[in-house]
Each structure stands twice: as C-alpha cells, then as structure tokens.
Short mmCIF file of C-alpha atoms in Angstrom, two decimals:
data_model
loop_
_atom_site.label_atom_id
_atom_site.label_comp_id
_atom_site.label_asym_id
_atom_site.label_seq_id
_atom_site.Cartn_x
_atom_site.Cartn_y
_atom_site.Cartn_z
CA MET A 1428 0.00 0.00 0.00
CA GLN A 1429 1.32 3.44 -0.97
CA THR A 1430 -0.68 5.50 1.54
CA THR A 1431 -1.58 5.44 5.21
CA ASP A 1432 -4.34 7.04 7.26
CA THR A 1433 -2.06 7.73 10.24
CA ILE A 1434 0.54 10.50 10.42
CA MET A 1435 3.03 11.33 13.17
CA MET A 1436 3.95 15.01 13.55
CA VAL A 1437 6.20 16.87 15.98
CA ARG A 1438 5.01 20.12 17.52
CA PRO A 1439 8.09 22.33 17.99
CA TYR A 1440 9.17 23.81 21.29
CA GLU A 1441 11.31 26.48 19.70
CA PHE A 1442 11.29 27.11 15.97
CA ARG A 1443 14.16 28.91 14.25
CA MET A 1444 16.36 28.68 11.20
CA ASN A 1445 18.72 25.76 11.78
CA GLU A 1446 22.21 27.09 11.15
CA GLU A 1447 23.63 23.56 10.83
CA THR A 1448 21.36 22.61 7.92
CA ALA A 1449 21.55 25.96 6.12
CA VAL A 1450 24.99 25.03 4.74
CA ASN A 1451 23.36 22.85 2.06
CA ASN A 1452 19.62 23.54 2.29
CA TYR A 1453 19.26 26.42 -0.14
CA PHE A 1454 15.52 26.67 0.45
CA GLN A 1455 16.15 28.21 3.87
CA GLU A 1456 16.32 31.97 4.27
CA GLU A 1457 18.30 33.81 6.90
CA GLU A 1458 16.13 34.43 9.90
CA VAL A 1459 14.88 37.89 10.67
CA LYS A 1460 14.93 38.11 14.46
CA THR A 1461 11.41 38.45 15.77
CA ASP A 1462 9.63 37.47 18.96
CA ARG A 1463 6.70 36.31 16.84
CA LEU A 1464 8.42 33.52 14.88
CA ASP A 1465 7.66 30.80 17.44
CA ASP A 1466 4.05 31.92 17.62
CA LEU A 1467 3.72 32.00 13.84
CA ALA A 1468 5.24 28.52 13.40
CA LEU A 1469 3.09 27.04 16.17
CA ALA A 1470 -0.04 28.58 14.69
CA GLU A 1471 0.82 27.15 11.26
CA PHE A 1472 1.55 23.74 12.77
CA ASP A 1473 -1.67 23.59 14.80
CA ASN A 1474 -3.77 24.74 11.86
CA PHE A 1475 -2.19 22.11 9.59
CA VAL A 1476 -2.94 19.37 12.14
CA LYS A 1477 -6.54 20.59 12.36
CA THR A 1478 -6.84 20.61 8.56
CA LEU A 1479 -5.71 16.99 8.39
CA GLU A 1480 -7.92 15.88 11.26
CA ASN A 1481 -10.98 17.62 9.80
CA ALA A 1482 -10.48 15.49 6.69
CA GLY A 1483 -10.55 12.32 8.80
CA ILE A 1484 -6.81 11.70 8.80
CA ARG A 1485 -5.40 10.41 12.08
CA VAL A 1486 -2.61 12.62 13.44
CA ILE A 1487 -0.45 11.62 16.40
CA VAL A 1488 1.37 14.68 17.75
CA VAL A 1489 4.68 14.41 19.62
CA GLN A 1490 5.44 17.54 21.64
CA ASP A 1491 9.10 18.60 21.56
CA SER A 1492 10.05 19.39 25.17
CA GLY A 1493 12.88 21.75 24.18
CA LYS A 1494 15.31 19.73 26.30
CA PHE A 1495 17.64 18.78 23.43
CA ASP A 1496 17.77 21.98 21.30
CA THR A 1497 16.26 20.44 18.18
CA PRO A 1498 15.20 23.31 15.88
CA ASP A 1499 14.22 20.99 13.00
CA SER A 1500 12.19 18.49 15.02
CA ILE A 1501 9.13 19.69 13.10
CA PHE A 1502 10.43 17.55 10.17
CA PRO A 1503 10.38 13.99 11.64
CA ASN A 1504 10.12 12.12 8.34
CA ASN A 1505 13.90 12.46 7.91
CA VAL A 1506 14.74 10.81 11.22
CA ILE A 1507 12.40 7.80 11.35
CA SER A 1508 10.08 5.84 9.10
CA PHE A 1509 7.66 3.00 9.66
CA ARG A 1510 6.50 -0.11 7.86
CA LYS A 1511 4.42 -2.98 9.18
CA ASN A 1512 5.75 -3.90 12.65
CA HIS A 1513 9.07 -2.21 11.82
CA ALA A 1514 10.63 1.20 12.59
CA ILE A 1515 13.76 2.50 10.85
CA LEU A 1516 16.19 5.18 12.10
CA TYR A 1517 18.35 7.13 9.64
CA PRO A 1518 21.78 8.81 9.75
CA MET A 1519 21.42 12.59 9.89
CA PHE A 1520 23.83 15.19 8.48
CA ALA A 1521 23.43 17.87 11.18
CA GLU A 1522 24.47 17.05 14.74
CA ASN A 1523 21.50 18.87 16.22
CA ARG A 1524 19.20 16.78 14.02
CA GLN A 1525 20.79 13.60 15.37
CA ARG A 1526 19.46 14.65 18.78
CA GLU A 1527 15.89 14.38 17.51
CA ARG A 1528 16.10 10.65 18.18
CA ASN A 1529 15.72 11.51 21.89
CA LEU A 1530 12.12 12.61 21.38
CA ASN A 1531 10.68 9.13 22.09
CA TYR A 1532 8.57 8.73 18.96
CA LEU A 1533 8.00 5.04 19.67
CA GLY A 1534 6.81 5.73 23.21
CA LYS A 1535 4.21 8.20 21.93
CA LEU A 1536 3.02 5.72 19.31
CA GLU A 1537 2.86 3.00 21.96
CA GLN A 1538 0.55 5.25 23.99
CA ALA A 1539 -1.65 5.46 20.90
CA GLY A 1540 -1.80 1.67 20.69
CA ILE A 1541 0.75 1.30 17.89
CA HIS A 1542 3.61 -1.08 18.64
CA PHE A 1543 6.70 -1.95 16.60
CA ASP A 1544 8.56 -5.20 17.32
CA LYS A 1545 11.55 -4.52 15.05
CA LEU A 1546 13.91 -1.54 14.90
CA THR A 1547 16.54 -1.12 12.17
CA ASP A 1548 19.17 1.48 13.02
CA TYR A 1549 21.35 2.97 10.26
CA THR A 1550 22.69 5.78 12.44
CA TYR A 1551 26.10 4.10 12.77
CA PHE A 1552 26.89 5.57 9.34
CA GLU A 1553 27.16 8.95 11.03
CA ASP A 1554 30.56 7.84 12.36
CA GLN A 1555 31.69 7.57 8.73
CA LYS A 1556 30.04 10.90 7.81
CA LEU A 1557 27.64 9.11 5.49
CA TYR A 1558 23.97 10.04 5.55
CA LEU A 1559 20.56 9.05 4.24
CA GLU A 1560 17.84 11.26 5.66
CA GLY A 1561 14.80 9.01 5.52
CA THR A 1562 11.86 9.84 3.31
CA GLY A 1563 13.37 13.25 2.65
CA SER A 1564 16.37 11.75 0.87
CA MET A 1565 14.27 8.96 -0.61
CA VAL A 1566 10.87 9.14 -2.25
CA LEU A 1567 9.44 5.65 -1.97
CA ASP A 1568 7.20 3.92 -4.46
CA ARG A 1569 6.05 1.41 -1.85
CA VAL A 1570 3.91 -0.66 -4.20
CA ASN A 1571 6.64 -1.21 -6.80
CA ARG A 1572 9.44 -1.19 -4.17
CA ILE A 1573 11.43 1.61 -5.80
CA ALA A 1574 13.49 4.15 -3.82
CA TYR A 1575 13.99 7.32 -5.87
CA CYS A 1576 16.98 9.24 -4.53
CA SER A 1577 18.68 12.44 -5.65
CA LEU A 1578 22.25 12.10 -4.38
CA SER A 1579 23.61 14.87 -2.15
CA ASP A 1580 25.49 15.46 1.10
CA ARG A 1581 22.34 14.15 2.79
CA ALA A 1582 21.89 11.08 0.54
CA ASP A 1583 24.86 8.76 0.09
CA LEU A 1584 24.77 6.07 -2.59
CA GLN A 1585 26.42 3.42 -0.40
CA VAL A 1586 23.86 3.85 2.37
CA LEU A 1587 21.03 3.94 -0.18
CA ASN A 1588 22.14 0.61 -1.64
CA ILE A 1589 22.38 -0.99 1.80
CA PHE A 1590 18.93 0.32 2.74
CA CYS A 1591 17.47 -1.04 -0.50
CA GLU A 1592 19.09 -4.44 -0.07
CA ASP A 1593 17.85 -4.70 3.51
CA GLN A 1594 14.34 -3.42 2.85
CA ASN A 1595 13.76 -5.03 -0.56
CA TYR A 1596 13.71 -1.84 -2.65
CA ILE A 1597 15.21 -1.11 -6.05
CA PRO A 1598 17.55 1.92 -5.84
CA MET A 1599 16.88 4.60 -8.45
CA ALA A 1600 19.68 7.14 -7.89
CA PHE A 1601 20.09 10.34 -9.90
CA HIS A 1602 21.31 13.93 -9.56
CA ALA A 1603 18.95 16.90 -9.17
CA THR A 1604 20.32 20.43 -8.83
CA GLN A 1605 19.11 23.97 -8.31
CA ASP A 1606 20.55 27.34 -9.25
CA VAL A 1607 22.30 29.00 -6.31
CA GLU A 1608 23.92 32.32 -7.26
CA GLY A 1609 24.68 31.05 -10.75
CA LYS A 1610 25.93 27.63 -9.66
CA GLN A 1611 24.13 24.32 -10.05
CA LEU A 1612 24.22 22.73 -6.59
CA PRO A 1613 22.62 19.49 -5.35
CA ILE A 1614 19.07 19.70 -4.04
CA TYR A 1615 19.30 18.70 -0.40
CA HIS A 1616 16.30 16.35 -0.32
CA THR A 1617 14.59 14.41 -3.09
CA ASN A 1618 11.16 15.12 -1.66
CA VAL A 1619 11.32 18.81 -2.51
CA MET A 1620 11.54 18.03 -6.24
CA MET A 1621 9.25 15.00 -6.55
CA CYS A 1622 6.29 13.19 -5.02
CA VAL A 1623 5.10 9.67 -5.82
CA GLY A 1624 1.47 8.76 -5.24
CA THR A 1625 -0.51 5.60 -5.88
CA ASN A 1626 -1.09 6.40 -9.55
CA PHE A 1627 0.87 9.58 -10.22
CA CYS A 1628 4.29 11.17 -9.97
CA LEU A 1629 4.72 14.92 -9.65
CA ILE A 1630 8.27 15.95 -10.47
CA CYS A 1631 10.52 18.84 -11.46
CA LEU A 1632 12.28 17.10 -14.35
CA ASP A 1633 14.04 20.36 -15.24
CA SER A 1634 16.17 19.94 -12.11
CA VAL A 1635 17.62 16.69 -13.52
CA LYS A 1636 20.22 17.95 -15.96
CA SER A 1637 21.49 14.60 -17.26
CA PRO A 1638 19.48 13.46 -20.32
CA GLU A 1639 20.29 9.84 -19.46
CA GLU A 1640 19.05 10.15 -15.88
CA LYS A 1641 15.96 12.04 -16.99
CA ALA A 1642 15.15 9.29 -19.52
CA MET A 1643 15.76 6.64 -16.86
CA LEU A 1644 13.21 8.27 -14.57
CA VAL A 1645 10.59 8.78 -17.27
CA ASN A 1646 10.96 5.18 -18.41
CA LYS A 1647 10.49 3.94 -14.85
CA PHE A 1648 7.36 6.05 -14.42
CA GLN A 1649 5.98 4.56 -17.65
CA GLU A 1650 6.83 1.02 -16.54
CA THR A 1651 4.99 1.57 -13.26
CA ASN A 1652 1.99 3.26 -14.93
CA LYS A 1653 2.38 6.61 -13.21
CA ASP A 1654 0.60 9.68 -14.52
CA VAL A 1655 3.50 12.16 -14.74
CA ILE A 1656 2.75 15.75 -13.69
CA GLU A 1657 5.65 18.12 -14.29
CA ILE A 1658 6.36 21.26 -12.29
CA SER A 1659 8.82 24.04 -13.06
CA GLU A 1660 11.88 25.00 -11.05
CA ALA A 1661 10.06 28.16 -9.94
CA GLN A 1662 7.19 26.02 -8.64
CA MET A 1663 9.66 23.70 -6.91
CA HIS A 1664 11.09 26.70 -5.07
CA ARG A 1665 7.58 27.35 -3.79
CA PHE A 1666 7.53 23.77 -2.44
CA ALA A 1667 5.18 22.37 -5.09
CA GLY A 1668 7.25 19.18 -5.13
CA ASN A 1669 6.82 18.69 -1.38
CA MET A 1670 3.48 16.89 -1.41
CA LEU A 1671 2.24 13.67 0.18
CA GLU A 1672 -0.67 11.42 -0.67
CA VAL A 1673 -2.48 10.08 2.39
CA GLN A 1674 -5.93 8.65 3.09
CA ASN A 1675 -8.54 9.17 5.76
CA LYS A 1676 -10.20 6.59 7.98
CA ASP A 1677 -12.72 5.85 5.22
CA GLY A 1678 -9.98 5.19 2.66
CA GLU A 1679 -10.55 8.43 0.75
CA PRO A 1680 -7.29 9.74 -0.80
CA PHE A 1681 -5.93 13.24 -0.23
CA ILE A 1682 -2.87 15.06 -1.57
CA CYS A 1683 -1.45 17.31 1.14
CA MET A 1684 0.63 20.41 0.46
CA SER A 1685 1.18 23.97 1.64
CA SER A 1686 -0.94 26.87 0.47
CA GLN A 1687 2.15 28.39 -1.16
CA ALA A 1688 2.61 25.18 -3.17
CA PHE A 1689 -1.06 25.08 -4.13
CA GLU A 1690 -1.10 28.72 -5.21
CA SER A 1691 1.92 28.11 -7.46
CA LEU A 1692 0.11 25.44 -9.47
CA GLU A 1693 -1.48 26.10 -12.81
CA GLU A 1694 -5.09 25.13 -13.44
CA GLU A 1695 -4.16 22.11 -15.55
CA GLN A 1696 -1.80 20.82 -12.86
CA VAL A 1697 -4.54 21.13 -10.24
CA LYS A 1698 -6.95 19.23 -12.47
CA ALA A 1699 -4.34 16.53 -13.08
CA LEU A 1700 -3.85 16.06 -9.34
CA GLU A 1701 -7.58 16.10 -8.61
CA LYS A 1702 -8.02 13.10 -10.91
CA HIS A 1703 -6.21 11.13 -8.23
CA ALA A 1704 -7.28 12.68 -4.93
CA GLN A 1705 -8.77 15.67 -3.19
CA ILE A 1706 -6.25 18.43 -2.46
CA LEU A 1707 -5.66 19.60 1.11
CA HIS A 1708 -3.51 22.64 1.77
CA ALA A 1709 -2.67 24.94 4.67
CA PRO A 1710 -0.46 28.05 5.04
CA LEU A 1711 3.07 27.16 6.20
CA PHE A 1712 4.92 30.29 5.12
CA SER A 1713 7.10 30.80 8.21
CA ILE A 1714 8.00 27.12 8.46
CA GLU A 1715 8.91 27.04 4.78
CA LYS A 1716 10.87 30.28 4.78
CA TYR A 1717 13.09 29.56 7.76
CA GLY A 1718 12.92 25.77 7.99
CA GLY A 1719 13.44 25.10 4.30
CA GLY A 1720 10.84 22.32 4.36
CA SER A 1721 7.11 22.10 3.84
CA ALA A 1722 4.03 19.93 4.29
CA ARG A 1723 5.50 16.58 3.30
CA CYS A 1724 8.56 17.09 5.49
CA MET A 1725 6.29 17.59 8.51
CA MET A 1726 4.49 14.25 8.08
CA ALA A 1727 6.00 10.92 9.06
CA GLU A 1728 3.75 8.21 7.64
CA VAL A 1729 2.87 5.51 10.17
CA PHE A 1730 2.36 2.12 8.52
CA TYR A 1731 1.58 -0.48 11.19
CA GLN A 1732 -0.97 -2.98 9.86
#
C-alpha cells in the first residue's frame, strides 16, 4: 500500500532557522529576528494538524520538550520511518538533528496503541560521515518497491544501496540540482523536487540535468503506470514538489501540500492532481521560509498494519 491514514507530527518547542542545515539547504532563508516567529510557526503547525484531522486523517502529535535543542524536530520524516511492525532510524547530516532521536517517537506511538517489534538502526553511518535522511532523501514507491533518490550530502549512494538491499527496494539514484547564485548545486532532499502517489508522480524534471538520468526516470514512471505531472523550477522553489498522498479513515485519498505550493500550481496541474485525490492545503509560510521544508517534510507516515 502506498498510503496510510495515520501521520506522526512533531510540535516544535522552539522554531528557528537551523544554522547547521543551512549550509546545504538552499531553500532556507536567513532568519529575521522576531519574537513572533515561534508563535507563527506554532499557529501554522496547529492549523495544519486541524486541517488533516478535519479530513478524517489520524494525526499523532509528539510535543518537543525543548530539552535537546532540536530546531528541526518539526520535520520527523527524515529521522524515522515505519512499515508494518518495523521502525527505521536514519543517519542525519546535522548534529542537532541527530538529537531528535531523543524525542521518544515510539513511546508516543505506543501510547496510541501502535507497537513496533523490530527496529533497524542505520545511524552508525554517522561515524563515517555518510547520511541518508529518511523519506526526505528517498521518495518511496512502496507498491513497486522503488526508492527514488537524488544524491547529495544528505543522501549517500552506499547507504542507499544498503537500505534497498535490507528493505527489498530497487535503488533509483540520480542527480537533481538547483541554481544557487549562478551555480548548479545538489538539491538537499529528493522530496522537494518529486512526489510519488498511488497512480501519479509529480516531479521537477528540469532539475535533472542529465538526459540519461531524466530518460531513466521517465521510463520507470511509464513502466509503473504513473501519470507524470511536471512542475517548473520556480514552482519547486515554492515547495510544489513537497506533497504527500495520504488517506482518511474511510480510505478516501488526499494530496497534502502547503498553500504556497497550491497557489503556485497552474489550473491544468490542479486538475491533473484532482483526478487522483482531493487536495488539502494549509499556510506554512514561516516554516517554509526559515525551515526550508514544507508539508511533506512535517508528516512521518505511520504504517503499522
């Protein structure tokens, strides 16, 4: 199954621009000091949770206590992922993101009646300065067992191959870049330039400069019968690639995104998405501007049945 009806999210204690991730996350902007930033981010978070819950999607919220100074805890999908009876921890590039593992995700899920018997821990790769930041670095086609991965400082090919061998995925590695002051630099996470749903793939193919890699991706989408919806680099920079398909308790599909992402879409792109699911969006402007991540990054899918 590609989608779940249960999402884990982390409510931040203190939200700010993470200086340790800004070195290679070019979606982040330098923080303007304001006493209102925490309030703005919390309001956006709470409203997004309410939007999901009103659609019938189950949301389990972990409250960051502030004890460990974890400014990016609002993006838990990088740190941990879940499949039936199995949790997986990932090696994180920034030291302050490594501390997010102290937030006791599994304890909170246990309180909600969700138990995992098996834990796979890839964090030992941090000692070798090799990283693979969960479902940020990888966009998973769970049905066809394909792990799409744009290689970067946050997504190492060796770790990707080991993950795929262990978890029975086919690695589909490529290089996606963005313009940063006239230079083409690696996009920090695959999930800001593509999203794979049950029957569609939304992707910024313009960010894949290699004709061979671009053809490889298109061929794989055709083989797996995905309806390909292309977005531009400008739309990608407004987080249009950072979407996630989920379902509610009745099995109805939704495509979740930020309001900025939705407003960047053209009418034909909206229609193409609505063929597959209802669109849900909420304003996440402060989180996007200073965190450099958006709606998909905030949602860790909980597969447990």
